[in-house]
CSV table of C-alpha atoms and ligand atoms in Angstrom, one decimal:
chain,number,residue,atom,x,y,z
A,1,MET,CA,53.7,79.9,103.7
A,2,TYR,CA,51.4,77.0,102.8
A,3,LYS,CA,53.8,74.6,104.5
A,4,ASN,CA,53.8,76.6,107.7
A,5,ALA,CA,50.0,76.7,107.7
A,6,VAL,CA,49.9,72.9,107.5
A,7,ILE,CA,52.3,72.6,110.4
A,8,TYR,CA,50.1,74.9,112.5
A,9,VAL,CA,47.0,72.9,111.7
A,10,ILE,CA,48.8,69.7,112.7
A,11,LEU,CA,50.1,71.2,115.9
A,12,TYR,CA,46.6,72.5,116.6
A,13,ALA,CA,45.1,69.1,116.1
A,14,PHE,CA,47.7,67.6,118.5
A,15,SER,CA,46.9,70.1,121.1
A,16,ILE,CA,43.2,69.3,120.9
A,17,THR,CA,44.0,65.6,121.2
A,18,PHE,CA,46.2,66.3,124.2
A,19,ILE,CA,43.7,68.5,126.0
A,20,SER,CA,40.9,66.0,125.5
A,21,CYS,CA,43.1,63.1,126.8
A,22,GLU,CA,43.9,65.1,129.8
A,23,LYS,CA,40.2,65.8,130.5
A,24,SER,CA,39.3,62.1,130.3
A,25,GLU,CA,42.2,61.2,132.6
A,26,ASN,CA,41.0,63.7,135.2
A,27,LYS,CA,37.5,62.3,135.0
A,28,GLY,CA,39.0,58.9,135.6
A,29,GLU,CA,40.7,60.1,138.8
A,30,GLU,CA,37.4,61.4,140.3
A,31,ASN,CA,35.6,58.2,139.4
A,32,PRO,CA,38.1,55.4,139.8
A,33,GLU,CA,37.5,52.3,137.8
A,34,LEU,CA,35.3,49.6,139.3
A,35,VAL,CA,36.4,46.1,140.0
A,36,LYS,CA,34.3,43.2,138.8
A,37,ILE,CA,33.4,41.0,141.8
A,38,SER,CA,31.0,38.4,140.5
A,39,GLY,CA,27.9,37.7,138.5
A,40,ALA,CA,24.9,35.4,138.0
A,41,VAL,CA,21.9,34.7,135.8
A,42,SER,CA,18.4,35.0,137.1
A,43,GLY,CA,16.1,32.0,137.7
A,44,ASN,CA,14.2,32.1,134.4
A,45,GLN,CA,17.3,33.1,132.4
A,46,SER,CA,15.9,36.6,131.6
A,47,PHE,CA,18.6,38.7,133.2
A,48,LYS,CA,22.3,38.7,133.6
A,49,VAL,CA,23.5,40.4,136.7
A,50,GLU,CA,27.1,41.7,137.1
A,51,LEU,CA,28.4,42.9,140.4
A,52,TYR,CA,31.1,45.6,140.6
A,53,ALA,CA,32.6,47.5,143.6
A,54,ARG,CA,35.3,50.2,144.1
A,55,ASP,CA,37.6,47.5,145.6
A,56,THR,CA,37.5,43.9,146.5
A,57,LEU,CA,34.9,43.4,149.2
A,58,PHE,CA,35.7,43.8,152.9
A,59,GLU,CA,34.1,43.5,156.3
A,60,GLY,CA,32.2,46.8,156.6
A,61,TYR,CA,30.2,49.2,154.4
A,62,ASN,CA,30.6,48.4,150.7
A,63,LYS,CA,29.0,50.4,147.9
A,64,LEU,CA,27.9,48.0,145.2
A,65,PHE,CA,27.3,48.6,141.5
A,66,PHE,CA,25.0,46.3,139.5
A,67,LEU,CA,25.0,46.0,135.7
A,68,ILE,CA,21.8,44.2,134.6
A,69,THR,CA,21.4,43.0,131.0
A,70,ASP,CA,18.2,41.7,129.4
A,71,LYS,CA,19.4,38.3,128.0
A,72,GLU,CA,16.9,38.5,125.1
A,73,THR,CA,17.6,42.0,123.8
A,74,LEU,CA,21.2,42.0,125.2
A,75,LYS,CA,20.5,45.6,126.3
A,76,PRO,CA,21.3,46.9,129.8
A,77,LEU,CA,18.3,47.8,132.0
A,78,SER,CA,18.1,51.4,133.0
A,79,GLU,CA,15.0,51.0,135.2
A,80,ALA,CA,14.0,48.3,137.6
A,81,THR,CA,13.0,47.7,141.2
A,82,LEU,CA,15.8,45.9,142.9
A,83,ASN,CA,15.8,44.3,146.3
A,84,LEU,CA,18.9,42.9,147.9
A,85,GLU,CA,19.2,40.0,150.3
A,86,PRO,CA,22.7,39.3,151.6
A,87,MET,CA,23.1,35.9,153.4
A,88,MET,CA,25.9,34.2,155.2
A,89,ASP,CA,25.7,30.5,155.6
A,90,MET,CA,27.4,29.5,158.8
A,91,ILE,CA,26.5,25.8,158.3
A,92,THR,CA,24.5,25.5,161.6
A,93,MET,CA,22.7,28.8,160.9
A,94,LYS,CA,22.2,31.6,158.5
A,95,HIS,CA,22.1,35.3,158.9
A,96,SER,CA,21.6,38.4,156.8
A,97,ALA,CA,23.3,41.8,157.0
A,98,PRO,CA,22.4,45.5,156.7
A,99,PHE,CA,21.9,46.6,153.1
A,100,GLU,CA,20.6,49.6,151.0
A,101,ASN,CA,18.5,48.8,148.0
A,102,PRO,CA,19.4,50.6,144.7
A,103,ALA,CA,17.1,53.4,143.5
A,104,GLY,CA,14.9,52.4,140.6
A,105,VAL,CA,17.1,54.0,137.9
A,106,VAL,CA,20.8,53.6,136.9
A,107,ASN,CA,23.5,56.2,137.6
A,108,THR,CA,25.1,58.2,134.7
A,109,ASP,CA,27.5,55.2,134.1
A,110,GLY,CA,24.6,52.7,133.7
A,111,TYR,CA,24.9,51.0,137.1
A,112,PHE,CA,22.3,50.5,139.8
A,113,GLU,CA,23.9,51.6,143.1
A,114,GLY,CA,23.3,49.9,146.4
A,115,ALA,CA,25.3,48.9,149.4
A,116,VAL,CA,25.8,46.0,151.9
A,117,VAL,CA,27.4,46.1,155.3
A,118,PHE,CA,29.2,42.7,155.5
A,119,ILE,CA,29.2,42.1,159.2
A,120,MET,CA,31.6,39.2,159.1
A,121,PRO,CA,34.5,38.3,156.8
A,122,SER,CA,34.1,35.0,154.9
A,123,SER,CA,36.3,32.0,155.6
A,124,ASN,CA,36.8,28.6,154.0
A,125,ASP,CA,33.6,27.1,155.3
A,126,MET,CA,31.5,30.3,155.8
A,127,GLY,CA,30.6,32.4,152.8
A,128,TRP,CA,28.3,35.1,151.6
A,129,THR,CA,25.7,35.1,148.8
A,130,LEU,CA,23.7,38.1,147.6
A,131,GLU,CA,20.3,37.5,146.1
A,132,VAL,CA,19.1,40.3,143.8
A,133,PHE,CA,15.3,40.4,143.2
A,134,ILE,CA,14.6,42.1,139.9
A,135,LYS,CA,11.2,43.5,139.0
A,136,THR,CA,10.5,45.2,135.6
A,137,ALA,CA,7.3,46.1,133.9
A,138,ASP,CA,6.7,42.5,132.7
A,139,LYS,CA,9.1,40.3,134.7
A,140,GLU,CA,10.0,39.3,138.2
A,141,GLU,CA,13.0,37.1,138.8
A,142,SER,CA,15.9,36.8,141.2
A,143,ALA,CA,19.6,35.9,140.8
A,144,ILE,CA,21.8,34.5,143.5
A,145,ILE,CA,25.4,35.9,143.3
A,146,ASP,CA,28.1,33.9,145.0
A,147,ILE,CA,30.4,36.4,146.8
A,148,PRO,CA,33.9,35.1,146.3
A,149,LEU,CA,35.5,36.7,149.3
A,150,VAL,CA,34.9,39.3,152.1
A,151,ARG,CA,38.2,40.3,153.5
A,152,SER,CA,38.8,41.2,157.1
A,153,LEU,CA,40.8,44.4,157.3
A,154,GLU,CA,43.8,45.0,159.5
A,155,GLU,CA,42.3,48.3,160.5
A,156,ALA,CA,38.6,47.7,161.0
A,157,ARG,CA,36.1,49.9,159.2
A,158,LYS,CA,33.2,48.4,161.1
A,159,ILE,CA,32.9,47.9,164.8
A,160,ASN,CA,30.2,46.0,166.9
A,161,VAL,CA,28.8,47.8,169.9
A,162,ILE,CA,26.6,46.2,172.5
A,163,SER,CA,24.2,48.8,174.0
A,164,ALA,CA,24.7,49.4,177.8
A,165,ILE,CA,21.0,50.3,177.9
A,166,ASP,CA,19.4,47.1,176.5
A,167,GLU,CA,22.1,45.0,175.0
A,168,THR,CA,21.0,45.8,171.4
A,169,LYS,CA,23.8,45.0,169.0
A,170,TYR,CA,24.9,47.9,166.8
A,171,PHE,CA,27.1,47.9,163.8
A,172,VAL,CA,29.0,51.2,163.2
A,173,SER,CA,30.7,51.4,159.8
A,174,LEU,CA,33.0,54.0,158.3
A,175,VAL,CA,31.9,55.1,154.9
A,176,GLU,CA,34.2,58.2,154.5
A,177,PRO,CA,37.0,59.1,154.5
A,178,ALA,CA,37.8,56.1,152.3
A,179,GLU,CA,41.3,57.6,151.8
A,180,PRO,CA,42.0,59.8,154.9
A,181,GLU,CA,44.3,62.8,154.4
A,182,VAL,CA,46.0,65.3,156.7
A,183,GLY,CA,43.6,68.1,157.5
A,184,ILE,CA,39.9,68.2,157.8
A,185,ASN,CA,38.1,65.2,156.3
A,186,ALA,CA,34.4,64.9,155.6
A,187,CYS,CA,33.4,61.9,157.5
A,188,GLU,CA,30.4,59.6,157.2
A,189,PHE,CA,29.4,56.6,159.3
A,190,THR,CA,26.4,54.2,159.1
A,191,ILE,CA,24.8,52.7,162.2
A,192,HIS,CA,22.5,49.6,162.0
A,193,TYR,CA,21.2,47.3,164.6
A,194,LYS,CA,20.4,43.6,164.8
A,195,LYS,CA,16.6,43.2,165.1
A,196,SER,CA,16.8,39.5,164.3
A,197,MET,CA,19.2,37.2,162.3
A,198,MET,CA,17.4,38.3,159.2
A,199,SER,CA,16.7,42.0,159.9
A,200,PHE,CA,19.3,44.8,160.4
A,201,PRO,CA,17.5,48.1,160.2
A,202,ALA,CA,19.2,51.5,160.2
A,203,ALA,CA,19.6,53.2,163.6
A,204,GLU,CA,18.3,56.7,163.0
A,205,GLY,CA,17.8,58.2,166.4
A,206,LEU,CA,21.2,58.1,168.0
A,207,THR,CA,23.6,60.9,169.0
A,208,MET,CA,27.2,60.4,168.0
A,209,GLU,CA,30.3,62.1,169.4
A,210,ILE,CA,33.7,61.6,168.0
A,211,GLU,CA,37.1,62.5,169.4
A,212,PRO,CA,40.3,61.7,167.5
A,213,GLU,CA,43.4,61.0,169.6
A,214,MET,CA,47.0,60.2,168.7
A,215,PRO,CA,47.8,57.7,171.4
A,216,SER,CA,51.6,57.6,170.7
A,217,MET,CA,51.9,61.3,171.1
A,218,ASP,CA,49.2,62.1,173.6
A,219,HIS,CA,47.3,64.8,171.7
A,220,GLY,CA,44.1,65.2,169.9
A,221,SER,CA,42.9,67.6,167.2
A,222,PRO,CA,40.6,70.7,167.1
A,223,ASN,CA,37.7,71.6,164.8
A,224,ASN,CA,36.1,68.1,164.6
A,225,GLU,CA,32.4,68.0,164.0
A,226,ASN,CA,30.2,65.3,165.6
A,227,PRO,CA,28.4,63.3,163.0
A,228,VAL,CA,24.7,64.1,162.7
A,229,HIS,CA,22.0,61.8,161.3
A,230,THR,CA,21.0,62.6,157.7
A,231,GLU,CA,19.0,59.7,156.5
A,232,ASP,CA,18.8,55.9,156.5
A,233,GLY,CA,21.3,55.5,159.4
A,234,HIS,CA,24.0,57.7,157.8
A,235,TYR,CA,25.7,60.2,160.2
A,236,VAL,CA,27.8,63.0,158.6
A,237,GLY,CA,30.5,65.2,160.3
A,238,LYS,CA,34.1,66.2,160.2
A,239,LEU,CA,37.3,64.6,161.3
A,240,ASN,CA,40.6,66.5,161.6
A,241,PHE,CA,43.9,64.7,161.4
A,242,THR,CA,46.6,67.2,162.0
A,243,MET,CA,49.5,64.9,161.0
A,244,THR,CA,50.2,61.5,159.5
A,245,GLY,CA,50.4,58.5,161.7
A,246,TRP,CA,48.2,56.3,163.9
A,247,TRP,CA,44.9,58.0,165.1
A,248,ARG,CA,42.3,56.5,167.4
A,249,VAL,CA,38.8,57.9,166.9
A,250,HIS,CA,36.9,57.5,170.1
A,251,ILE,CA,33.2,57.1,169.6
A,252,THR,CA,30.4,57.8,172.1
A,253,LEU,CA,26.8,56.8,171.2
A,254,LYS,CA,23.8,58.0,173.1
A,255,GLU,CA,20.1,57.4,172.9
A,256,GLY,CA,18.6,60.6,174.3
A,257,ASP,CA,20.5,61.2,177.5
A,258,GLU,CA,21.4,57.6,178.0
A,259,ILE,CA,24.8,56.2,177.0
A,260,VAL,CA,24.8,53.3,174.6
A,261,THR,CA,28.6,53.2,174.6
A,262,ASP,CA,31.4,55.5,175.6
A,263,ASP,CA,34.4,53.3,175.0
A,264,ALA,CA,34.1,52.4,171.3
A,265,TYR,CA,36.8,53.4,168.9
A,266,MET,CA,38.1,53.0,165.3
A,267,ASP,CA,41.7,53.2,164.4
A,268,ILE,CA,42.7,55.2,161.3
A,269,THR,CA,46.3,55.3,160.2
A,270,LEU,CA,47.4,57.8,157.5
B,1,CU,CU1,28.4,35.1,159.9
């Protein structure tokens, strides 16, 4: 009898271990591991900044995750005001890019979350840096992170649009779906415009219409929802891909009743 009880206890302990393993694995799937991109130390040596992302960086909208450590206490910061300044050095000139500054506090995993729309891929002689200005209760310093590579994608996740109204240059980026699936996908785009070489504000007042088409089979799909502006230049809607293969999502942008563009598109293959 005693022997049996011991076996039950052991089996029970195993099952608990098994269940808790399974749980943590599931959590991992929802929140895939981040890739370390680069890092830097701030000007007065007070902070170490480490940059992470969901994947290596690409031309388009990249969510960025910052881990900032106080070099004196070796503790990670949980609160700070961060300002980002992406910069591309093209030898004869420099330009910035659209970005989203992190909120003042870290997420549940300890990262400050921000974003940059890299509007060009890097090449051998043209690269990106990202300056992070850090302000805490008693310090104000900045760190310049060298961005090792911004890939250009075979299937662009960012397109440039020149307005038919006034030649304003817009950058339309796909945020979601990051991994498109057959069926109805929540979709999210960002739209920014070029105010100057150093200023790329969010375009908040546009109307966006989307129409997926399968060019090789000459059909579209029902039940799409045109993205609507939520905040900070983010437009949220629905995209329906009824089968796998190559889709072309036609994009029309309007400012009031006037057409900004009616022949833009983004290809999505699934
Ligand atoms: Cu450039």
